[in-house]
PDB file of C-alpha atoms and ligand atoms in Angstrom:
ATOM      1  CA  UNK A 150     254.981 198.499 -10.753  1.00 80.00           C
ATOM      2  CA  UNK A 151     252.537 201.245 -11.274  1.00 91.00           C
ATOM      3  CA  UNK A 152     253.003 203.720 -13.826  1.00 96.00           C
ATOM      4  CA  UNK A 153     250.633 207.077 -13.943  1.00 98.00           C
ATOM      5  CA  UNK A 154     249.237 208.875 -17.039  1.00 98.00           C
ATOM      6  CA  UNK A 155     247.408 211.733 -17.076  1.00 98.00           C
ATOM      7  CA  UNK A 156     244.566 212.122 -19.513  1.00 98.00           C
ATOM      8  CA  UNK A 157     243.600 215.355 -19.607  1.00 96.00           C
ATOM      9  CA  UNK A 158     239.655 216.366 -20.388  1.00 96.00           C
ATOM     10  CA  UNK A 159     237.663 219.157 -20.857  1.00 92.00           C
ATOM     11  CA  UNK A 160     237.604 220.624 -17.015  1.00 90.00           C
ATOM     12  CA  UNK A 161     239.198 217.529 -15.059  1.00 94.00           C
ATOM     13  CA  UNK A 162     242.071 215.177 -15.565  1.00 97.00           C
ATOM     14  CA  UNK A 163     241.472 211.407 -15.681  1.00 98.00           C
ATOM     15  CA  UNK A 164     244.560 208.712 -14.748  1.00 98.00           C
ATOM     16  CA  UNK A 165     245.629 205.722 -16.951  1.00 98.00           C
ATOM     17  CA  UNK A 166     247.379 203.506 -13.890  1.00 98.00           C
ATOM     18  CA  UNK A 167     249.660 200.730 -15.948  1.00 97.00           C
ATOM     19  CA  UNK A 168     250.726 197.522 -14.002  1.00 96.00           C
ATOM     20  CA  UNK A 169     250.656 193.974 -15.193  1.00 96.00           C
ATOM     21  CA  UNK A 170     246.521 195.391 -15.916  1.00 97.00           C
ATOM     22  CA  UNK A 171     245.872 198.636 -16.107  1.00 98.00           C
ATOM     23  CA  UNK A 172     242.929 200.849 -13.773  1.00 98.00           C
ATOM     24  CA  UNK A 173     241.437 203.892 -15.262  1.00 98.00           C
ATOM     25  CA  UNK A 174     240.876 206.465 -12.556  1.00 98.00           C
ATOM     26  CA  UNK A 175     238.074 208.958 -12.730  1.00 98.00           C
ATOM     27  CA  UNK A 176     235.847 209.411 -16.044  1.00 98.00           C
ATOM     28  CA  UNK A 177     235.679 212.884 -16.539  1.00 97.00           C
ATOM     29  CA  UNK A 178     232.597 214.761 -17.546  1.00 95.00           C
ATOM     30  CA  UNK A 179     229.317 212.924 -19.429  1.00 96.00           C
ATOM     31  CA  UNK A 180     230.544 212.333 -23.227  1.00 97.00           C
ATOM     32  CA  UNK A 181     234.067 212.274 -22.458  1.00 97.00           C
ATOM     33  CA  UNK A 182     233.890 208.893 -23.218  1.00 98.00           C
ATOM     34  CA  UNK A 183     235.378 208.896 -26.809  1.00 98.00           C
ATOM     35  CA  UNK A 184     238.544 211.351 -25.587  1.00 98.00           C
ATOM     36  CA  UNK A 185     239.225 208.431 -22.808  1.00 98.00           C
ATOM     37  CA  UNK A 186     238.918 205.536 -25.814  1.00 98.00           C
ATOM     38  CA  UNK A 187     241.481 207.679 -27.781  1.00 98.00           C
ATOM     39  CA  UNK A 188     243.885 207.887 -24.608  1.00 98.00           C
ATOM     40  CA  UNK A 189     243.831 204.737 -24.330  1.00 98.00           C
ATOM     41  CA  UNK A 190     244.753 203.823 -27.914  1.00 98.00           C
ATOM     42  CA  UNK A 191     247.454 206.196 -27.623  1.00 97.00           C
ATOM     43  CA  UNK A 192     249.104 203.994 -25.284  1.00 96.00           C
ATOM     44  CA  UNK A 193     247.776 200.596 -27.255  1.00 97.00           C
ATOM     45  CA  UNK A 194     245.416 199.763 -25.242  1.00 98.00           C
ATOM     46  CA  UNK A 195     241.207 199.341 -25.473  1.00 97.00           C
ATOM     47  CA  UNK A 196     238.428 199.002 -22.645  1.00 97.00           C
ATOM     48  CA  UNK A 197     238.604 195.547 -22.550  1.00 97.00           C
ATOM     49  CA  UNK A 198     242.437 196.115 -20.438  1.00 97.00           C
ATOM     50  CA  UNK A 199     240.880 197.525 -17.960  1.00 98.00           C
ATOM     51  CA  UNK A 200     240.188 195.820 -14.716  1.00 97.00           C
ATOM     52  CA  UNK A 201     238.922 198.276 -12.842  1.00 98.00           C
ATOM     53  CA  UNK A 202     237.152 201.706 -13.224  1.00 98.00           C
ATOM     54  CA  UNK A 203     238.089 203.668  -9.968  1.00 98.00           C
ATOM     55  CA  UNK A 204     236.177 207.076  -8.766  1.00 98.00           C
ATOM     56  CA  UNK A 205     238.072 209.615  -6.565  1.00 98.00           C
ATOM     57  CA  UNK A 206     235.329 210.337  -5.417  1.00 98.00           C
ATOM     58  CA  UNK A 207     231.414 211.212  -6.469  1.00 97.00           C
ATOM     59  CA  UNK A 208     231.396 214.454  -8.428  1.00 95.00           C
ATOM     60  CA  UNK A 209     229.780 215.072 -11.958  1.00 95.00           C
ATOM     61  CA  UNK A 210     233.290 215.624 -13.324  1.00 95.00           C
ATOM     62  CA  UNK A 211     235.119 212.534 -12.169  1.00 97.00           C
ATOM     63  CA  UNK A 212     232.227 210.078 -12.839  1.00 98.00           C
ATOM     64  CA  UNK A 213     230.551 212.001 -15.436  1.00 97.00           C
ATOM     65  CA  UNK A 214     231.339 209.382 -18.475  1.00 98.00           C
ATOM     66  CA  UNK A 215     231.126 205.780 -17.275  1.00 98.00           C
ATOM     67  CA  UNK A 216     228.100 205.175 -17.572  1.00 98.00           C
ATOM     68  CA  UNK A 217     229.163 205.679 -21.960  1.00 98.00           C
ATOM     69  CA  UNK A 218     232.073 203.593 -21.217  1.00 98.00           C
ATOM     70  CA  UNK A 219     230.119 201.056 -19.585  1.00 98.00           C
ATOM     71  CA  UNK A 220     227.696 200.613 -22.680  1.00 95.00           C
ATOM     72  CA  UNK A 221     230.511 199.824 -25.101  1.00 90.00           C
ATOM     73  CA  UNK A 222     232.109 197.471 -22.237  1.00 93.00           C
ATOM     74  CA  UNK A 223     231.450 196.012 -19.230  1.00 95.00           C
ATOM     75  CA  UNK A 224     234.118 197.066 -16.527  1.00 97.00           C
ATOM     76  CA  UNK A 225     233.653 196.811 -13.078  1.00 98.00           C
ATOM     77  CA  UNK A 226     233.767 200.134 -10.871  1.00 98.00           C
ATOM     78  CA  UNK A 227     234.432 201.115  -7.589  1.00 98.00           C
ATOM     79  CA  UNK A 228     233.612 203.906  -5.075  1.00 98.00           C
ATOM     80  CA  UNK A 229     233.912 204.728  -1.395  1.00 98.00           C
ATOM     81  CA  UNK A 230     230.492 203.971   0.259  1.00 98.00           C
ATOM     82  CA  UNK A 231     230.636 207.482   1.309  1.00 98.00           C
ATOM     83  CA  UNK A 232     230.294 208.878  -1.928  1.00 98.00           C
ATOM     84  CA  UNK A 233     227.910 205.948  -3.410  1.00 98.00           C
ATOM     85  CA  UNK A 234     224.695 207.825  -3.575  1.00 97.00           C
ATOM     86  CA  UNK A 235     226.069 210.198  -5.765  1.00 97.00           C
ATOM     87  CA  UNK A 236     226.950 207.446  -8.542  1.00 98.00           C
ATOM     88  CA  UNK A 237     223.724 205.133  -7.591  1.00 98.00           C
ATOM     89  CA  UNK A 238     221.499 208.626  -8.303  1.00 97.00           C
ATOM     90  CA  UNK A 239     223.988 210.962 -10.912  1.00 97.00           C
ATOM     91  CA  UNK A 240     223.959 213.396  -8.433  1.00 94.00           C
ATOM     92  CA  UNK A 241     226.575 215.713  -6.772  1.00 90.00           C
ATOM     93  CA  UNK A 242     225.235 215.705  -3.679  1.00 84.00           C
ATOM     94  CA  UNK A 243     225.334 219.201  -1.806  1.00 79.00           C
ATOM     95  CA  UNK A 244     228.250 221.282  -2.561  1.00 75.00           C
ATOM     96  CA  UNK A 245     229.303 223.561  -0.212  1.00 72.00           C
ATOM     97  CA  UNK A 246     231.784 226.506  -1.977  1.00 70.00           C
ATOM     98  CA  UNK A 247     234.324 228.331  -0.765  1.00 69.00           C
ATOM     99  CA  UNK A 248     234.755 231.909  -1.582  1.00 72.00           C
ATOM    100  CA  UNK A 249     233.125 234.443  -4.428  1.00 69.00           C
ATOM    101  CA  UNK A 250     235.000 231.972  -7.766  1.00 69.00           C
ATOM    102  CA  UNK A 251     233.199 229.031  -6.409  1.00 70.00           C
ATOM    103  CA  UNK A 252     229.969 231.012  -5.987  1.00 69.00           C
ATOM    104  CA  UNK A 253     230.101 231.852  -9.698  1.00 67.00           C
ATOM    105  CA  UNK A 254     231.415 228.653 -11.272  1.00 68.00           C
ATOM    106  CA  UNK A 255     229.157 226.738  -9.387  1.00 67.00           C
ATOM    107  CA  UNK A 256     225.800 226.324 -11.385  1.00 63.00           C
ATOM    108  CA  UNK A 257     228.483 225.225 -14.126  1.00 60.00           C
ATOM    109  CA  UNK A 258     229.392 222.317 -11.977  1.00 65.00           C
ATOM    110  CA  UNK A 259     226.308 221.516 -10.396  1.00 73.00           C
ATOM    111  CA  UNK A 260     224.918 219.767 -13.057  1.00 84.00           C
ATOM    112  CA  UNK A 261     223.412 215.769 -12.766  1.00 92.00           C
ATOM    113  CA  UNK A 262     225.222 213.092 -14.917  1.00 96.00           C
ATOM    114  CA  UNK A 263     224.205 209.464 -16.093  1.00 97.00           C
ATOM    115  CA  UNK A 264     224.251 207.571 -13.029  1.00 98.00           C
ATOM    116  CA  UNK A 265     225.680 203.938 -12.471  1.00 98.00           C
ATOM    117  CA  UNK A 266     225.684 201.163  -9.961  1.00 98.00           C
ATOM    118  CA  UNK A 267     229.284 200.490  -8.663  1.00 98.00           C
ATOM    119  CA  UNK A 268     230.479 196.855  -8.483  1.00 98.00           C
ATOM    120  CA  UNK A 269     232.968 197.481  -5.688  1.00 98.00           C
ATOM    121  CA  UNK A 270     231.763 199.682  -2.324  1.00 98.00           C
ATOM    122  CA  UNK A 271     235.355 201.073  -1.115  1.00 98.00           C
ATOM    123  CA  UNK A 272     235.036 200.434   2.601  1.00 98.00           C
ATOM    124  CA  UNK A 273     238.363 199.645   3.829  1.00 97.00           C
ATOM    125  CA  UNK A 274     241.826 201.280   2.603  1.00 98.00           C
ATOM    126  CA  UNK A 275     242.525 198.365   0.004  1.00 97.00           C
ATOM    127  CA  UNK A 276     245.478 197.077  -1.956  1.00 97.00           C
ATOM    128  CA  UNK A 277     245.051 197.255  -5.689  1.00 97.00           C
ATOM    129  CA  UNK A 278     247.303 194.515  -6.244  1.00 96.00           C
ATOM    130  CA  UNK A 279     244.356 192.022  -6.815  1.00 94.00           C
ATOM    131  CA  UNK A 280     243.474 194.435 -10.302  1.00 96.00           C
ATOM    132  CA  UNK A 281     247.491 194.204 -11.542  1.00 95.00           C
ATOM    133  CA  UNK A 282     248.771 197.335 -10.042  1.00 97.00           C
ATOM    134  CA  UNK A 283     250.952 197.661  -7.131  1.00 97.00           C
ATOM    135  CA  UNK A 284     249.612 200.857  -5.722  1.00 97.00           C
ATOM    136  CA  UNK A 285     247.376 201.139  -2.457  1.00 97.00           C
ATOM    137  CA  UNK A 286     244.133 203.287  -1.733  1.00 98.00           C
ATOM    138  CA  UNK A 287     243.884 206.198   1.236  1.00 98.00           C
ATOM    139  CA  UNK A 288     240.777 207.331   2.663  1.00 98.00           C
ATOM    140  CA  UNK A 289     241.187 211.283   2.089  1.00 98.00           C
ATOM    141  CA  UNK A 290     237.828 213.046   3.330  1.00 98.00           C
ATOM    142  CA  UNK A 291     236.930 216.538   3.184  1.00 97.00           C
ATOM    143  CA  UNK A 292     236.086 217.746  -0.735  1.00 95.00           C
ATOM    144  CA  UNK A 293     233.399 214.499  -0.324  1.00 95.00           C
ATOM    145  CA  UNK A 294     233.246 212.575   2.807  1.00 97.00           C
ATOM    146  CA  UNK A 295     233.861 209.570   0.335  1.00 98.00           C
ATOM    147  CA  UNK A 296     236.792 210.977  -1.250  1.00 98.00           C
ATOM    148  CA  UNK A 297     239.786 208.750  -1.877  1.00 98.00           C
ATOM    149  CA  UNK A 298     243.586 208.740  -3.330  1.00 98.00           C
ATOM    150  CA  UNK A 299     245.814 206.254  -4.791  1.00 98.00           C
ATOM    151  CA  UNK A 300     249.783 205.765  -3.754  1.00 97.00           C
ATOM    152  CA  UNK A 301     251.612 204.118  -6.059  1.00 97.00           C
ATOM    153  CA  UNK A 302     255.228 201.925  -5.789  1.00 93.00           C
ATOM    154  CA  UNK A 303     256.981 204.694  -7.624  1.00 92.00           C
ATOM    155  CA  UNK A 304     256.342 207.297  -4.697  1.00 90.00           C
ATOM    156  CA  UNK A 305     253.635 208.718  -6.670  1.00 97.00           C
ATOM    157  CA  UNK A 306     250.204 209.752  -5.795  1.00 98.00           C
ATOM    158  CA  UNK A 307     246.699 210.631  -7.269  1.00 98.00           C
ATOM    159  CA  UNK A 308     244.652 212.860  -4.633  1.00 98.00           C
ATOM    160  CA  UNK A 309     242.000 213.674  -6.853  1.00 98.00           C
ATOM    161  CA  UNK A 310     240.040 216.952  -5.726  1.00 96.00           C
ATOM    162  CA  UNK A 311     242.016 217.119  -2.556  1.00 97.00           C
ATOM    163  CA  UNK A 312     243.976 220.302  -3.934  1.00 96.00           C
ATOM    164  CA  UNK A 313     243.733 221.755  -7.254  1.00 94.00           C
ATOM    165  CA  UNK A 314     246.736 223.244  -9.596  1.00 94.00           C
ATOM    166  CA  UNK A 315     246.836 226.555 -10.858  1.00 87.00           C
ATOM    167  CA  UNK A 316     243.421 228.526 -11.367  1.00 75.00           C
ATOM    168  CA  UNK A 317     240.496 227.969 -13.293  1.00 66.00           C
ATOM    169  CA  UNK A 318     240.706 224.168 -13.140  1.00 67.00           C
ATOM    170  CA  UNK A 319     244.586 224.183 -13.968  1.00 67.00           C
ATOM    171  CA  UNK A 320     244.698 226.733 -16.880  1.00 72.00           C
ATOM    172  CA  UNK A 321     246.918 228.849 -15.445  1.00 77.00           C
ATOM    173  CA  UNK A 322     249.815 228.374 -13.056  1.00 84.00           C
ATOM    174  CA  UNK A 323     248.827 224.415 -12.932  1.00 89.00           C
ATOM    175  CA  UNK A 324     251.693 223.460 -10.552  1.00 92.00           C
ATOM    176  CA  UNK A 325     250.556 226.240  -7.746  1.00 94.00           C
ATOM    177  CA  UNK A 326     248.910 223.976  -4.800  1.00 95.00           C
ATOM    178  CA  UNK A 327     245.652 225.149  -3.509  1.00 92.00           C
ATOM    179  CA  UNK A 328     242.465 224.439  -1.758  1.00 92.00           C
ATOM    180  CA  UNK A 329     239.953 223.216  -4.083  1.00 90.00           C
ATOM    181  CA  UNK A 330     236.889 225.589  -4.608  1.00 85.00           C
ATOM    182  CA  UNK A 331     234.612 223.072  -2.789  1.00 88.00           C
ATOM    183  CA  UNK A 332     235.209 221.295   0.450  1.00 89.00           C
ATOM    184  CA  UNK A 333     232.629 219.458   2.503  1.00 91.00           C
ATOM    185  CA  UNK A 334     234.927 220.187   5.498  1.00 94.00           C
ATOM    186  CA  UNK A 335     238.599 222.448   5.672  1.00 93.00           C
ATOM    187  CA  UNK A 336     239.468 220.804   8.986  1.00 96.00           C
ATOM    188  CA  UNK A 337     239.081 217.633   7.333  1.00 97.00           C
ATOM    189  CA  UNK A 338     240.717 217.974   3.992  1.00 97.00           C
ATOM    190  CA  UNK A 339     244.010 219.557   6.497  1.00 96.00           C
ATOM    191  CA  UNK A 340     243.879 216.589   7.780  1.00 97.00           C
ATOM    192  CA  UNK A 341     244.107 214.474   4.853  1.00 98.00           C
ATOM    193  CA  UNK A 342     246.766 216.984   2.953  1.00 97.00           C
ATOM    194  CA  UNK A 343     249.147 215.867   6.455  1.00 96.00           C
ATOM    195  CA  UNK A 344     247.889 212.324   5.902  1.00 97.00           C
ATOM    196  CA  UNK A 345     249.597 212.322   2.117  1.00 97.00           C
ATOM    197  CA  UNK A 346     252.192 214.188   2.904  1.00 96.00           C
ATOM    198  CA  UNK A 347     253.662 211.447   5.764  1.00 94.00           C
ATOM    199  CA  UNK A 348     254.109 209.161   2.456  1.00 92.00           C
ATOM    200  CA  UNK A 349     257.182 209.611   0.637  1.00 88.00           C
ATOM    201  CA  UNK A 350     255.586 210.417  -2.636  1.00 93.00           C
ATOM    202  CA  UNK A 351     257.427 213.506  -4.666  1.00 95.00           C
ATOM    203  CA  UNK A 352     254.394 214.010  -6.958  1.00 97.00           C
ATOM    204  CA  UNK A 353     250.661 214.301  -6.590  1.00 98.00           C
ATOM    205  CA  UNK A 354     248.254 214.051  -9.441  1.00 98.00           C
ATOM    206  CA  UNK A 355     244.923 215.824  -9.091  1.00 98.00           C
ATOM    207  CA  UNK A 356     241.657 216.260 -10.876  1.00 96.00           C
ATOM    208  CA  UNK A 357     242.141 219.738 -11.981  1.00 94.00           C
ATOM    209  CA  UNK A 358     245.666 221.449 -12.947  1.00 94.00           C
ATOM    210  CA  UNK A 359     248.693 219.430 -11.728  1.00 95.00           C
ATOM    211  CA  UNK A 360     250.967 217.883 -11.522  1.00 97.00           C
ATOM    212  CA  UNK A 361     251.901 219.187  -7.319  1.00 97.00           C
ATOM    213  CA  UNK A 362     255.384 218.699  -6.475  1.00 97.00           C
ATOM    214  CA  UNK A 363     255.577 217.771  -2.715  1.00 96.00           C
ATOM    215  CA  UNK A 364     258.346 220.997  -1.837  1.00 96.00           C
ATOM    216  CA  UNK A 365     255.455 223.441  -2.983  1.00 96.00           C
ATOM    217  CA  UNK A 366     252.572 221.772  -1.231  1.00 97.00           C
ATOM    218  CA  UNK A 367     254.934 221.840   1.919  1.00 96.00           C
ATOM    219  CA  UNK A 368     255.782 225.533   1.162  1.00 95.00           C
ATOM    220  CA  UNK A 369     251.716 226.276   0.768  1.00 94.00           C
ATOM    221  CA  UNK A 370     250.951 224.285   3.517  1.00 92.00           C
ATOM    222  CA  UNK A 371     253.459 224.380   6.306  1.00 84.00           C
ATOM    223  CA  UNK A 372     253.183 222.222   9.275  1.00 73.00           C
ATOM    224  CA  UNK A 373     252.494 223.956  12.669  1.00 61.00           C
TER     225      UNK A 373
HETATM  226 ZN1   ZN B 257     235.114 217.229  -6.959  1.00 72.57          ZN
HETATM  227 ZN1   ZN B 258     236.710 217.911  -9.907  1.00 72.57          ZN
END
């Protein structure tokens, strides 16, 4: 079993993942770190339940806060060795932006963060059964080269920066599928929408806005 909760943060959303343990998925921004604690309470639980900390992928806002969570307790943490430079060094790595909103919002974004050194270096498309949850990782390049998401037994998935909901990180409209403001490569991140959509999941989680229903990703994204 593998039950999703969205904690939602300042610009990003981070993912309680429940099984027999629980995985926290993404970090948010830097200081964030007491908002996650309080999520966590909320469902009874404190850092020392989870068994894994697992990053989407490299940017400031989805690793921006473990390094806080790791001083108050040791958890280990995972990332795709794609995207491992940007946790080993705090840095976002180039971003490349797409279209005049991503021009403006980016010196916002492109800020460094506490950097960390991951336990785990995601090289193969593992099962996270091993860390109590019966859900299974899928390479997903194109916002980072290292970017990854997370399909769950309940038909669920968590597709980080894949797509985005709604504008301005989800304020608005936060069910409308689209591209996210920065991709490393469009043909790429196509590629890996088609890849999620072959699974039968009926909702995607992502890092900004959401939750996607699978009919109106279809309907933004048609195959052809
Ligand atoms: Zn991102
Ligand atoms: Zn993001």
């Amino acid at each position: 079993m593998a039950k999703i909760t969205q904690i939602k943060l300042s610009i990003s959303n981070c993912y309680l993942l429940q099984g027999d343990r629980n995985i926290l998925i993404d970090t948010g921004n830097p200081n964030e770190a007491q908002k996650i604690i309080a999520a966590l309470a909320k469902q009874g639980l404190t850092l020392q339940d989870i068994s894994l900390i697992l990053h989407t992928h490299g940017h400031a806002d989805h690793c921006g806060s473990t390094q806080e969570l790791l001083h108050t307790h040791k958890i280990p943490t995972a990332i795709h060795v794609a995207d491992r430079f940007m946790s080993d060094q705090g840095t976002n790595g180039e971003i490349k932006t797409k279209g005049i909103t991503a021009f403006l919002v980016k010196p916002f974004i492109n800020k460094p963060y506490p950097a960390f050194v991951a336990d785990l270096i995601i090289d193969e498309e593992i099962n996270l059964h091993e860390f109590g949850v019966d859900a299974k990782i899928q390479f997903t390049p194109g916002h980072t080269q290292g970017s990854i998401s997370i399909v769950t037994d309940r038909n669920e998935a968590i597709i980080g920066d894949l797509l985005m909901g709604g504008i301005l990180g989800g304020r608005f409209f936060s069910d409308r599928p689209d591209y996210h403001y920065f991709m490393d490569s469009i043909e790429q991140v196509d590629q890996s929408i088609r890849k999620m959509l072959n699974f039968r999941a009926d909702t995607f989680f992502v890092g900004h806005g959401g939750p996607l229903k699978r009919k109106a990703i279809e309907a933004k994204f048609p195959i052809n």
